[in-house]
mmCIF file of C-alpha atoms and ligand atoms in Angstrom:
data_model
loop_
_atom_site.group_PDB
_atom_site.id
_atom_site.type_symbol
_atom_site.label_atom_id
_atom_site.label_comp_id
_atom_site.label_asym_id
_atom_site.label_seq_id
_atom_site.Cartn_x
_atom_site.Cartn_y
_atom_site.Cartn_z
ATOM 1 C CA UNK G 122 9.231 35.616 16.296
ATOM 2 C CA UNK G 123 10.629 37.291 12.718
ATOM 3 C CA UNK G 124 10.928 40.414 12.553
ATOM 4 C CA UNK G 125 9.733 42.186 9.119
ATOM 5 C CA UNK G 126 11.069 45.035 7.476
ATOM 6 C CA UNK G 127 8.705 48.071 7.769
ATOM 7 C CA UNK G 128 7.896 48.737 4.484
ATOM 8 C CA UNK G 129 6.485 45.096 4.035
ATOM 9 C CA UNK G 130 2.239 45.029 4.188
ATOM 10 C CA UNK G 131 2.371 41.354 5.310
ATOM 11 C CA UNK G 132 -0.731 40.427 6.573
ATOM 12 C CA UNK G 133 -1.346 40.714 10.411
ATOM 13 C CA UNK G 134 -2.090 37.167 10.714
ATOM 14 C CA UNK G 135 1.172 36.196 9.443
ATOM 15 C CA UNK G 136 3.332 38.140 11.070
ATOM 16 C CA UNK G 137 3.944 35.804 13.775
ATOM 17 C CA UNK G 138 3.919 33.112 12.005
ATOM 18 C CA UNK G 139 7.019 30.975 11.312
ATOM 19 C CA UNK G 140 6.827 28.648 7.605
ATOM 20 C CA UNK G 141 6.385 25.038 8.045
ATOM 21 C CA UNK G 142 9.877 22.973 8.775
ATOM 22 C CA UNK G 143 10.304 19.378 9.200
ATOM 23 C CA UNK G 144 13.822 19.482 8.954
ATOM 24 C CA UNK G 145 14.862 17.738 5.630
ATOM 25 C CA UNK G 146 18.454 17.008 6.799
ATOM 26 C CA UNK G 147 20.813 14.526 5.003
ATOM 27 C CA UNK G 148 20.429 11.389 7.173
ATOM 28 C CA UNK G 149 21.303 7.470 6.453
ATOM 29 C CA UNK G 150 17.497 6.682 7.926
ATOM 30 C CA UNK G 151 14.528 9.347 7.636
ATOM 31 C CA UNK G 152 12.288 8.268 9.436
ATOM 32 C CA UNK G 153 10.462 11.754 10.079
ATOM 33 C CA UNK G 154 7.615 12.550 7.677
ATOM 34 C CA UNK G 155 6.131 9.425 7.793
ATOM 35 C CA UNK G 156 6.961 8.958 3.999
ATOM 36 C CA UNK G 157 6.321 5.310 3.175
ATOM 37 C CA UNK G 158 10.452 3.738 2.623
ATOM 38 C CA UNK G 159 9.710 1.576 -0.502
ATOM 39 C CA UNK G 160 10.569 3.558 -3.422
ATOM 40 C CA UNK G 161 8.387 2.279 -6.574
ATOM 41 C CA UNK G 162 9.498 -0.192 -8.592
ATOM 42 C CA UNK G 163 11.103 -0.537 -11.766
ATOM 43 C CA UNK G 164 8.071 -1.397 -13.383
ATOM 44 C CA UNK G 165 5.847 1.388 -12.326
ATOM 45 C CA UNK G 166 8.543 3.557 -12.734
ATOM 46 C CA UNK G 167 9.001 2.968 -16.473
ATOM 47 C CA UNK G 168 4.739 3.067 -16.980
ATOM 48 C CA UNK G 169 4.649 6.241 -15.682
ATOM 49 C CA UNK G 170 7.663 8.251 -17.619
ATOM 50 C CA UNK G 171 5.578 6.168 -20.683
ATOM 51 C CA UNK G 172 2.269 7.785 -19.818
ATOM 52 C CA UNK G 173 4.654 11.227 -18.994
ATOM 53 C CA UNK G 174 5.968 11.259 -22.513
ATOM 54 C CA UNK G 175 2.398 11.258 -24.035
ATOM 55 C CA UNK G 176 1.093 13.787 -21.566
ATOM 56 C CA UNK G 177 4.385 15.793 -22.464
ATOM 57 C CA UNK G 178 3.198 15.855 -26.358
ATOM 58 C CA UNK G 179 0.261 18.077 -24.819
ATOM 59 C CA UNK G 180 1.891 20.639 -22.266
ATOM 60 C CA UNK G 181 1.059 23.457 -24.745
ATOM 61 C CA UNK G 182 -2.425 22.571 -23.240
ATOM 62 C CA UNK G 183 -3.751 23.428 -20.083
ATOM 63 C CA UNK G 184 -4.856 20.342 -18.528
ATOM 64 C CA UNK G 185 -8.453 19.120 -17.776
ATOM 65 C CA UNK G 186 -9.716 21.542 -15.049
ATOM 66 C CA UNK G 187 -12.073 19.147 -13.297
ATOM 67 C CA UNK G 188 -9.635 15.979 -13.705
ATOM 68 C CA UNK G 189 -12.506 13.752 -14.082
ATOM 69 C CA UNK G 190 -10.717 10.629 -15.047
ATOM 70 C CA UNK G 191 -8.750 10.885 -11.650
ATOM 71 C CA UNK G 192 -11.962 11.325 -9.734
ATOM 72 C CA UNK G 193 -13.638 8.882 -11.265
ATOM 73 C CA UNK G 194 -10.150 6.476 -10.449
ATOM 74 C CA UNK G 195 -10.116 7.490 -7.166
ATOM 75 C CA UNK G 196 -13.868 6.657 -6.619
ATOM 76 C CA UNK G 197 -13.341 3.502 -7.725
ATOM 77 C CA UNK G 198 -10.470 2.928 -5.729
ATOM 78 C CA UNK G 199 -12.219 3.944 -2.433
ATOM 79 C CA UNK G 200 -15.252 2.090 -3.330
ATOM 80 C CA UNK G 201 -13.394 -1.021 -3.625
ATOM 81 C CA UNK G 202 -11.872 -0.781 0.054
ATOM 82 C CA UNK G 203 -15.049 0.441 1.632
ATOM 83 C CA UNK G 204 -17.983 -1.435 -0.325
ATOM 84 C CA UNK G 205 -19.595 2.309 -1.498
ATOM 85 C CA UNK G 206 -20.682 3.481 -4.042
ATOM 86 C CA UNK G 207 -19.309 6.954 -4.916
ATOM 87 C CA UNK G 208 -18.487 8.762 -8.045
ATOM 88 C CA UNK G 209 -16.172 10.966 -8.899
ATOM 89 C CA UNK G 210 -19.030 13.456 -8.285
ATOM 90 C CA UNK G 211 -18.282 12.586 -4.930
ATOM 91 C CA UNK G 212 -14.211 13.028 -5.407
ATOM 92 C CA UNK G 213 -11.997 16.335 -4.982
ATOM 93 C CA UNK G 214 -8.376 15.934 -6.023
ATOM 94 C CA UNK G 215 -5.494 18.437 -5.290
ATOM 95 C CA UNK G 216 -1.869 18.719 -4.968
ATOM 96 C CA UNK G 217 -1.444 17.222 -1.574
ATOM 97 C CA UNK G 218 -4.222 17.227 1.117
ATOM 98 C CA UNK G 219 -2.785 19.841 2.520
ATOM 99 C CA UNK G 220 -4.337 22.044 -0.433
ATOM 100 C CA UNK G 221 -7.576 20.206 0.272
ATOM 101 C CA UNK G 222 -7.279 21.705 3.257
ATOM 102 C CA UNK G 223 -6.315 25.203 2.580
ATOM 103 C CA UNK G 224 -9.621 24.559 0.230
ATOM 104 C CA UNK G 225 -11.734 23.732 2.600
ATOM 105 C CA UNK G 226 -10.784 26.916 5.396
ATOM 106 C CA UNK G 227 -11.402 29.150 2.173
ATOM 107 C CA UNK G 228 -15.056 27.635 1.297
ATOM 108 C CA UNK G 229 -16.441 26.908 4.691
ATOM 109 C CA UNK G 230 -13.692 28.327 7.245
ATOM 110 C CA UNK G 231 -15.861 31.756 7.822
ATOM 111 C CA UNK G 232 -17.500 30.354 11.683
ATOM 112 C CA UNK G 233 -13.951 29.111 12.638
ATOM 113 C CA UNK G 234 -12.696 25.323 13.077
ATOM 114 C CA UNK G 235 -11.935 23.123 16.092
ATOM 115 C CA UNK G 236 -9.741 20.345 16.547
ATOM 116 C CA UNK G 237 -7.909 18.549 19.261
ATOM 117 C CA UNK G 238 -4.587 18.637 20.238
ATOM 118 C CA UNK G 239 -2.173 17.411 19.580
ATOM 119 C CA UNK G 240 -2.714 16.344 16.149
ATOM 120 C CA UNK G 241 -1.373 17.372 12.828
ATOM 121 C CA UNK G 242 0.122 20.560 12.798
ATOM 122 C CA UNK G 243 -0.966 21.671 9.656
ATOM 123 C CA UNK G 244 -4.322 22.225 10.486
ATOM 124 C CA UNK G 245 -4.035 25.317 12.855
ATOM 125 C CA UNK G 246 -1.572 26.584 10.350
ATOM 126 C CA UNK G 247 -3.235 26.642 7.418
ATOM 127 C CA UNK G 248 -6.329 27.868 9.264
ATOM 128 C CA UNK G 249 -4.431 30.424 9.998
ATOM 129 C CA UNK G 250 -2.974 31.420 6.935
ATOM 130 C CA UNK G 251 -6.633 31.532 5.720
ATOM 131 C CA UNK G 252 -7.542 34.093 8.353
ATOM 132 C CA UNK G 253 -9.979 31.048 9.566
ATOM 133 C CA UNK G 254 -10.250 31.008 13.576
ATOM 134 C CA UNK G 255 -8.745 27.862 15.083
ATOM 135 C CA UNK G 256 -9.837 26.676 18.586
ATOM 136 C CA UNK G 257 -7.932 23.585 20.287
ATOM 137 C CA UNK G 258 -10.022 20.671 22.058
ATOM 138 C CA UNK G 259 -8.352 18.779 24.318
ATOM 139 C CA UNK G 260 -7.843 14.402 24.646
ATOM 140 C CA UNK G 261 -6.798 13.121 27.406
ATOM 141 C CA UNK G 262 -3.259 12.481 28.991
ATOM 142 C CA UNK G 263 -3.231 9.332 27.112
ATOM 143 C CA UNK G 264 -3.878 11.476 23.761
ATOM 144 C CA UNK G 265 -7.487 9.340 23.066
ATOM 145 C CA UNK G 266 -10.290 11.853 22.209
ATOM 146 C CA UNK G 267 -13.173 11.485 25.473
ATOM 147 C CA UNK G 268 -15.565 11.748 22.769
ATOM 148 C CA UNK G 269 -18.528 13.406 25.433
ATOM 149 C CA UNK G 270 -16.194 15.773 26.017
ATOM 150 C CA UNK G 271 -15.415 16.380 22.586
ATOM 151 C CA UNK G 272 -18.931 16.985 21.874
ATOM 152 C CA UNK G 273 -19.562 19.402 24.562
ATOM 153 C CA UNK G 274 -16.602 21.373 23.524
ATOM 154 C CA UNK G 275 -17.785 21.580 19.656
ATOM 155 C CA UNK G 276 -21.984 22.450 21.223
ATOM 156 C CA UNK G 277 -20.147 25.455 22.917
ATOM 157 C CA UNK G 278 -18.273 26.592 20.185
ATOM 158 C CA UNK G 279 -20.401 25.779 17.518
ATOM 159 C CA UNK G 280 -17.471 25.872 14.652
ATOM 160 C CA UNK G 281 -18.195 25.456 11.217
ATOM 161 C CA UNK G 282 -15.436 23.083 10.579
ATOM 162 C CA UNK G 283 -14.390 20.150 13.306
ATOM 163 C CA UNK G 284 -11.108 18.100 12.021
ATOM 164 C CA UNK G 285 -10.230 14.802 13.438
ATOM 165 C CA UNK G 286 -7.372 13.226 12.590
ATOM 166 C CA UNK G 287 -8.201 9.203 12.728
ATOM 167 C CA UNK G 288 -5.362 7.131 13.256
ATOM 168 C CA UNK G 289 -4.049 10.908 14.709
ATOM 169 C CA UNK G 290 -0.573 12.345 13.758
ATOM 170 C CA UNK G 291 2.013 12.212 15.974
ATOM 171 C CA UNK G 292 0.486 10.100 18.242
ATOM 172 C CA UNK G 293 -1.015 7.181 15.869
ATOM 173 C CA UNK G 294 -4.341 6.900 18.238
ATOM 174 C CA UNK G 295 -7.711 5.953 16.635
ATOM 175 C CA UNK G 296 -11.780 6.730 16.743
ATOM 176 C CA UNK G 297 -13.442 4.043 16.417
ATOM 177 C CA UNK G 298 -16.482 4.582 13.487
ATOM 178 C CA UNK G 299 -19.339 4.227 16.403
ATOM 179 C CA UNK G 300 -17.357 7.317 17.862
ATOM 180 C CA UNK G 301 -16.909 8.735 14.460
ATOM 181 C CA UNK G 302 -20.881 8.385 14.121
ATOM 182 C CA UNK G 303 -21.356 10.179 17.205
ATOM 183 C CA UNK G 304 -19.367 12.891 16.274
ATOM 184 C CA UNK G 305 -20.902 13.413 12.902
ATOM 185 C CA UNK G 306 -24.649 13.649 14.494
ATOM 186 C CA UNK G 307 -23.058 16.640 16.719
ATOM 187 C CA UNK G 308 -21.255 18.939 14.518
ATOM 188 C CA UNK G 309 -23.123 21.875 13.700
ATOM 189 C CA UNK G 310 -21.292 22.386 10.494
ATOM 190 C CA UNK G 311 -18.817 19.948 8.612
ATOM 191 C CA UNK G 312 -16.780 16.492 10.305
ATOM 192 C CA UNK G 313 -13.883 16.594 8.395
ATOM 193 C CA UNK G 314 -12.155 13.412 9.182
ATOM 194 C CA UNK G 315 -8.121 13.726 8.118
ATOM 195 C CA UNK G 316 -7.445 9.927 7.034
ATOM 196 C CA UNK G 317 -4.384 10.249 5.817
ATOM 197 C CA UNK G 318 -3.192 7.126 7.373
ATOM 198 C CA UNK G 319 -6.502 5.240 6.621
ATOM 199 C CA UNK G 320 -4.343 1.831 4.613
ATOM 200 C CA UNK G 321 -2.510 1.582 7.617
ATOM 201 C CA UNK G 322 -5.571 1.188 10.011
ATOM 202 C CA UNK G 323 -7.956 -2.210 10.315
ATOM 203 C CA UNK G 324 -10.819 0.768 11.572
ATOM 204 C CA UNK G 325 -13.658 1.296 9.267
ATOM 205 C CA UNK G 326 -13.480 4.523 7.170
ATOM 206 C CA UNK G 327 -15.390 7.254 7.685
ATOM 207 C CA UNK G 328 -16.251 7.514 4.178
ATOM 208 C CA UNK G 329 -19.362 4.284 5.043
ATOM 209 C CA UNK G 330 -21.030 7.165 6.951
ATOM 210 C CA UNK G 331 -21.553 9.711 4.005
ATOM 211 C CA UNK G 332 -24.272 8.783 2.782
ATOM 212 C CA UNK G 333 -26.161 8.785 5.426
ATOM 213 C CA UNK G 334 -24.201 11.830 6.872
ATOM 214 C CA UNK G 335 -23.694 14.544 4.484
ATOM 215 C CA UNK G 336 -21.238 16.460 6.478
ATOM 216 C CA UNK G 337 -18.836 13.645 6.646
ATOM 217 C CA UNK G 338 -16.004 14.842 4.562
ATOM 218 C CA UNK G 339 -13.150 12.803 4.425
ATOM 219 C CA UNK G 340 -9.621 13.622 3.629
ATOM 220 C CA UNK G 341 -7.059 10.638 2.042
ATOM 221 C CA UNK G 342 -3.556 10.901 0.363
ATOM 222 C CA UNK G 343 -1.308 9.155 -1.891
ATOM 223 C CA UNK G 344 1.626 10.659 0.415
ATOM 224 C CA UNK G 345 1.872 7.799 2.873
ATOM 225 C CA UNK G 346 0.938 4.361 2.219
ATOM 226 C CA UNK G 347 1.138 4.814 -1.540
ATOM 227 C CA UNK G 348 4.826 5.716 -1.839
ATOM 228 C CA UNK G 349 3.801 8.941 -3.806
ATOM 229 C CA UNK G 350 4.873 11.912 -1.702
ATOM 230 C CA UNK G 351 6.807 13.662 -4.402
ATOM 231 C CA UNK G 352 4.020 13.533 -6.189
ATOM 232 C CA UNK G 353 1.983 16.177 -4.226
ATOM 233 C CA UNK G 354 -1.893 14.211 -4.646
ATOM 234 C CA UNK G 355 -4.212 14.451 -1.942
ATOM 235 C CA UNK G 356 -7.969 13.920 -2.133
ATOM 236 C CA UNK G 357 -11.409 14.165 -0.846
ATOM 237 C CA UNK G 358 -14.315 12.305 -0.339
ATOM 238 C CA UNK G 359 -17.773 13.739 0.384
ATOM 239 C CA UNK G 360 -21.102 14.609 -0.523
ATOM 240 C CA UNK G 361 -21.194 16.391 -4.158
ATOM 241 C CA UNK G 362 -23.093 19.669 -2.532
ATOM 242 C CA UNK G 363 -19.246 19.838 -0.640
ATOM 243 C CA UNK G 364 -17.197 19.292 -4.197
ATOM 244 C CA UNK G 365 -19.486 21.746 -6.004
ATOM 245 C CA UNK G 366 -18.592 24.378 -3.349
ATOM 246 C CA UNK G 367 -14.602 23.354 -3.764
ATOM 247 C CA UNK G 368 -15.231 24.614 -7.165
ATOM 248 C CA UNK G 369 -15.800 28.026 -6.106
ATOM 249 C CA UNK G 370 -12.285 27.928 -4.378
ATOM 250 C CA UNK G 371 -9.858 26.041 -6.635
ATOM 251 C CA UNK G 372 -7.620 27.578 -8.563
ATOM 252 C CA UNK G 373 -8.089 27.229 -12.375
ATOM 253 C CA UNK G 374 -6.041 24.159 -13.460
ATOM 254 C CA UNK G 375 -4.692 23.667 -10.169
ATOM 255 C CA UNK G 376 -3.673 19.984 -10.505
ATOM 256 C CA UNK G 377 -1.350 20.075 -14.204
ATOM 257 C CA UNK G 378 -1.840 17.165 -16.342
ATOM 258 C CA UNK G 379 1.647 15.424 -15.410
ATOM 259 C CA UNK G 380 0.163 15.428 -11.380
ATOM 260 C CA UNK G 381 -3.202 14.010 -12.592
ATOM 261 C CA UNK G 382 -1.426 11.057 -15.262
ATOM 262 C CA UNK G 383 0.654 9.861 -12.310
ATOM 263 C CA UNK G 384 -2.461 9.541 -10.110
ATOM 264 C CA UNK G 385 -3.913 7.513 -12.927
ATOM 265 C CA UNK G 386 -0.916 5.346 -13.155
ATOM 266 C CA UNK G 387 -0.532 4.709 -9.303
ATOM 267 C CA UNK G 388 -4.471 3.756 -9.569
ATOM 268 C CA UNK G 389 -3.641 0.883 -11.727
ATOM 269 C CA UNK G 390 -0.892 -0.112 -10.167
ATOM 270 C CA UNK G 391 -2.847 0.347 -6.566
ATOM 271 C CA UNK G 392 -2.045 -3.754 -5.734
ATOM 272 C CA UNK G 393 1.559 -3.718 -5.976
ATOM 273 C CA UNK G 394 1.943 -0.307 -4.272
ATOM 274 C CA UNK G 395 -0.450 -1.267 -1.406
ATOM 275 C CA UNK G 396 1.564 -4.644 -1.118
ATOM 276 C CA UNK G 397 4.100 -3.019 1.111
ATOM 277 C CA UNK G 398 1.439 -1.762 4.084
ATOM 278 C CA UNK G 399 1.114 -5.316 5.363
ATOM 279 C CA UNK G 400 4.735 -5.375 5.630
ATOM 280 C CA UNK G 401 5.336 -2.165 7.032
ATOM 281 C CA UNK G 402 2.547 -2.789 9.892
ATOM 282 C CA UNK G 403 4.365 -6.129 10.627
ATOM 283 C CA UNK G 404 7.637 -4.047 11.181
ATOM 284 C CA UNK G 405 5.316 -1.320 13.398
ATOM 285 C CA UNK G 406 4.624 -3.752 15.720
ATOM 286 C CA UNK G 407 8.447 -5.024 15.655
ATOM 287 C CA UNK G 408 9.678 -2.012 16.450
ATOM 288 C CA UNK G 409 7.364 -1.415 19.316
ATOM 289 C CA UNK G 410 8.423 -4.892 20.971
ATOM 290 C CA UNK G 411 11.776 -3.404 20.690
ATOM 291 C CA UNK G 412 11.174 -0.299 22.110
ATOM 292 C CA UNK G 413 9.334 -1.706 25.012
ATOM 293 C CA UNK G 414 11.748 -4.088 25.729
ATOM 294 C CA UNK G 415 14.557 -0.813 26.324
ATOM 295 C CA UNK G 416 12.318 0.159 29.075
ATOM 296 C CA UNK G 417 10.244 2.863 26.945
ATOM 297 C CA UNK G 418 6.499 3.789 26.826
ATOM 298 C CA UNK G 419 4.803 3.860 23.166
ATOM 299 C CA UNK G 420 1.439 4.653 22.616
ATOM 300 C CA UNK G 421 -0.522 2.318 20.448
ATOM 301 C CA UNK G 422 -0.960 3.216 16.470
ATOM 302 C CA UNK G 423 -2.931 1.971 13.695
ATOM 303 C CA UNK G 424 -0.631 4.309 11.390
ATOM 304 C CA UNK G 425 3.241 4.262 10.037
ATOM 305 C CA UNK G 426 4.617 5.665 12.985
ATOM 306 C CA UNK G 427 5.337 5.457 16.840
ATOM 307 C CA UNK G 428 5.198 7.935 19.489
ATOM 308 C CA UNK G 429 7.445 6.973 22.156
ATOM 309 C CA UNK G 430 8.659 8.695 25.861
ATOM 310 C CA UNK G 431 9.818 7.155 28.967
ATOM 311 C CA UNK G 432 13.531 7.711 28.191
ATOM 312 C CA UNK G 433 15.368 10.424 31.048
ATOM 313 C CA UNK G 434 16.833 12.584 28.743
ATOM 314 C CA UNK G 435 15.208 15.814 27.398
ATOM 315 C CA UNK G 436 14.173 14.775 23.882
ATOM 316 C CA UNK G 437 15.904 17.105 21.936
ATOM 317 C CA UNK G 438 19.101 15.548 23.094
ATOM 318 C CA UNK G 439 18.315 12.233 22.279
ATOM 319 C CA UNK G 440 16.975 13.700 18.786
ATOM 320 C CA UNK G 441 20.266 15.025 18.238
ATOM 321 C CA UNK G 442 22.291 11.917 19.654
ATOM 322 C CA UNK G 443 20.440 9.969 17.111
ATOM 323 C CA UNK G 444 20.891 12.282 13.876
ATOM 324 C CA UNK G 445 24.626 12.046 14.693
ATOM 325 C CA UNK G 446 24.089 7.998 14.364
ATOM 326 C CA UNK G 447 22.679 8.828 11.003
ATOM 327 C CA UNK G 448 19.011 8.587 12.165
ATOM 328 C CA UNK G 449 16.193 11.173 11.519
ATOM 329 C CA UNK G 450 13.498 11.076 13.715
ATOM 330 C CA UNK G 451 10.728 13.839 14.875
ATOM 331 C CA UNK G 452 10.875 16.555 18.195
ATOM 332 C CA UNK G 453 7.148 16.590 17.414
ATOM 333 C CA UNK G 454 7.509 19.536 20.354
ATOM 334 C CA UNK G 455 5.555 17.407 22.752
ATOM 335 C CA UNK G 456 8.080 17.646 26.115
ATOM 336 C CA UNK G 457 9.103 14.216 26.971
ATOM 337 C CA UNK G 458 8.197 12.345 23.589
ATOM 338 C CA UNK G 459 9.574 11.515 20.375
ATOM 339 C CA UNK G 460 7.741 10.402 17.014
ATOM 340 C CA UNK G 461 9.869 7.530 14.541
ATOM 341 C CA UNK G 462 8.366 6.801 11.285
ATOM 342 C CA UNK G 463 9.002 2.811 10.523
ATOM 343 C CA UNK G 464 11.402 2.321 7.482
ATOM 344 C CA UNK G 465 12.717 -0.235 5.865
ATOM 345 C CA UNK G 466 14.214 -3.420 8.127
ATOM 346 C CA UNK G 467 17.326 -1.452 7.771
ATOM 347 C CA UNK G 468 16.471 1.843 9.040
ATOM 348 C CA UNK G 469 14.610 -0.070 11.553
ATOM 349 C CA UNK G 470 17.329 -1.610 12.573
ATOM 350 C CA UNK G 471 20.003 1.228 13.116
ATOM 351 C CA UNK G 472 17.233 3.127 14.770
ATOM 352 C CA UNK G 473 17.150 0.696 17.352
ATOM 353 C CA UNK G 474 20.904 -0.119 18.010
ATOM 354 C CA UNK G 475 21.684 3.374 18.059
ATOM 355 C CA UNK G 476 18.884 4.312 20.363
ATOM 356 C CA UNK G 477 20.487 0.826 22.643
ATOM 357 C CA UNK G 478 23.762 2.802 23.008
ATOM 358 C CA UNK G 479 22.172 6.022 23.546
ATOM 359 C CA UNK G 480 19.487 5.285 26.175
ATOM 360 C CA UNK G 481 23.067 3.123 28.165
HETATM 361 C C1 PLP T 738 1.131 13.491 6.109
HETATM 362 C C2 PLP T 738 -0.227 14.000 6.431
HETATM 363 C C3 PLP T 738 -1.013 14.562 5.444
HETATM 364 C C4 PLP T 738 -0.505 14.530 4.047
HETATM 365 O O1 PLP T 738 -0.383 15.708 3.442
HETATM 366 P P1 PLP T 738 -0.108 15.726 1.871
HETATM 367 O O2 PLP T 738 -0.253 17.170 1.593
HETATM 368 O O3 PLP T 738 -1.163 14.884 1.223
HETATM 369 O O4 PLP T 738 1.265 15.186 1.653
HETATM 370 C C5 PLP T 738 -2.283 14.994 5.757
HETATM 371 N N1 PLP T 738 -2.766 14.866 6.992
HETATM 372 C C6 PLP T 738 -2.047 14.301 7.969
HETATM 373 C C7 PLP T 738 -2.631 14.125 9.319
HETATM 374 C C8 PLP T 738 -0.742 13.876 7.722
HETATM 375 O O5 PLP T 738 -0.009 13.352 8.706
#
C-alpha cells in the first residue's frame, strides 16, 4: 500500500489504490497486452498521415463533439458482421473502451456493478476510481460462468451494472449468446457485455440481442484485432436511450479530430486490417498443440491469447526465466497460471523453445 503525504486530500477511495501496470519492459517478443503483432502496412500507413495532414490544416478547431461520421462508420461496420441494423444513434466512441467504461460507472454506476472473477482487471478499478461499488461473482474452477448461479448472484444483489467479459480476459473462455440471452432477461439494470475480443471469436455477438433487449450494451475496440492500440478508440453499441445518457458524462470534445480521422481511415481499410485474425487464430491453436504437447494445461479461448498452468514452478519464476530469454508474457496474479498473447510466427516461436529449456 502507498503511503501519501499528509497534506494531500486524495480521495479515500484511492488511497489504497495502486495505478494500473502491465509492465511495458523492453523485450524481443511482447506478448502481454494482447496487442495484435502485425503493425499496419505501408499503405494504410501513408492514407492516414494523408488524411492527418488535412485534419492538421484544422487543429485551431475543436473537433466535432458528437463525431458523427465515426459513429455512423462504426455502425456500419458492426452491421456488416452481425446482419443489424444500427445507426450511429446507436454508436458511442471514446478514447479506448476503457473510457467507455469509466463513462458508463459515471452515468449508471450509482446501485453498484457485479462481475465475475477473474476477468479483466480494469473493471473493478475503474469502478473504483468512480466511487461505483464493485461486487465479484464467482465461475467455476474451470473459469466458465455457471450461468444459474450467475443469475442468482445478480437477483441478490440487484446491481445496476453486470459486466461480462465474452471471450473473458485472461482466461479466453466464452458465453454462448443463448447464455448471453439468459443473462440479459435477469439483470435488473444494464448487461454490459465487454467484447473486446469479439473478431477473434466464431460466437454470435451480443449486439443481435439489442433490439430486442434494450439493456444489452456492448463494448468493442480497435485495440486488439484491429492493430490500433496506439490509437486509444474504443466503442459502444446500444440502445440510443444509453448514448443519450453518455452525453451527460462525456467530456466536451473528448475524442480530438486526429483520434476520430484515424478511426475513419481504419474503417475503410477494415478488410486488410481484419485479414490478419484468421491467421493469428490459426497460430492460437498452434501454440496450444505446442503447449500441450510440453505436458501443460491451457484452457480453451476464442480470443488472442492463452492461459496456461500445469508447469511445477511458481509462475513468477518462470515469468522471469522467460523475460531473460527475451520473452514478455503476463503474471495475470492467478497462482499457478500464466497468460501469452500469440505474436507473430516468430515470437511464437522463441516463446516456445525458450519455455522447452525452461520447463527441462
Ligand atoms: C484489452 C481490453 C480492452 C481494451 O481496452 P482499450 O481501452 O480499448 O484499449 C477492453 N476490455 C478488455 C476485456 C480487454 O482485454
Amino acid at each position: 500500500m502507498s503511503s501519501w503525504p499528509e497534506w494531500l486530500p486524495l480521495n479515500t477511495q484511492l488511497r489504497p489504490l495502486s495505478p494500473y501496470g502491465a509492465p511495458q519492459l523492453p523485450a524481443e517478443a511482447i506478448l502481454n497486452t494482447n496487442e495484435n503483432p502485425f503493425a499496419i502496412s505501408e499503405n494504410l500507413a501513408r492514407a492516414l498521415s494523408q488524411r492527418i495532414e488535412v485534419v492538421a490544416r484544422n487543429l485551431n478547431r475543436y473537433p466535432d463533439r458528437d463525431a458523427v461520421k465515426l459513429r455512423s462508420g462504426l455502425a456500419k461496420f458492426i452491421n456488416g458482421l452481425s446482419a443489424t441494423d444500427f445507426t450511429e444513434a446507436n454508436i458511442w466512441a471514446a478514447n479506448g473502451s476503457n473510457e467507455i467504461i469509466q463513462s458508463l460507472f459515471l452515468a449508471f454506476g450509482e446501485n453498484g456493478a457485479l462481475g465475475f472473477t477473474p476477468s479483466y482487471s480494469m473493471h473493478p478499478l475503474i469502478a473504483r476510481v468512480t466511487n461505483t461499488e464493485w461486487i465479484d461473482g464467482d465461475r467455476r474452477s474451470d473459469f466458465t460462468l455457471d450461468v444459474g448461479r450467475a443469475i442468482g448472484q445478480i437477483k441478490e444483489r440487484q446491481p445496476a451494472l453486470t459486466f461480462i467479459t465474452t471471450p473473458n480476459n485472461p482466461t479466453g473462455t466464452s458465453l454462448s449468446i443463448g447464455e448471453i440471452e439468459s443473462l440479459s432477461k435477469s439483470v435488473p439494470g444494464l448487461l454490459v457485455v465487454d467484447e473486446a475480443y469479439a473478431e477473434f471469436s466464431d460466437e454470435t455477438s451480443a449486439v443481435t440481442l439489442i433490439d430486442r433487449y434494450p439493456n444489452v450494451v456492448v463494448i468493442r475496440t480497435m485495440s486488439k484485432a484491429f492493430s490500433f492500440a496506439g490509437v486509444r478508440l474504443g466503442y459502444l453499441v446500444a440502445d440510443p436511450a444509453v448514448v443519450n445518457a453518455l452525453f451527460l458524462v462525456r467530456l466536451p470534445y473528448h475524442l480530438s479530430s486526429i483520434t476520430q480521422a484515424a478511426g475513419e481511415v481504419a474503417l475503410e481499410y477494415q478488410g486488410e486490417l481484419l485479414g490478419n485474425v484468421a491467421t493469428l487464430v490459426a497460430n492460437r491453436e498452434e501454440v496450444r498443440r505446442q503447449l500441450e504437447a510440453l505436458g501443460l494445461v491451457v484452457v480453451p479461448s476464442k480470443a488472442n491469447f492463452l492461459l496456461f498452468s500445469g508447469f511445477d514452478i511458481p509462475a513468477a519464476e518462470l515469468w522471469k526465466g522467460l523475460l531473460d530469454a527475451g520473452v514478455l508474457i503476463r503474471d495475470v496474479g492467478l497462482s499457478g497460471y500464466l497468460r501469452v498473447t500469440i505474436g507473430s510466427e516468430a515470437d511464437n516461436n522463441l516463446f516456445i523453445s525458450a519455455l522447452t529449456r525452461l520447463l527441462k
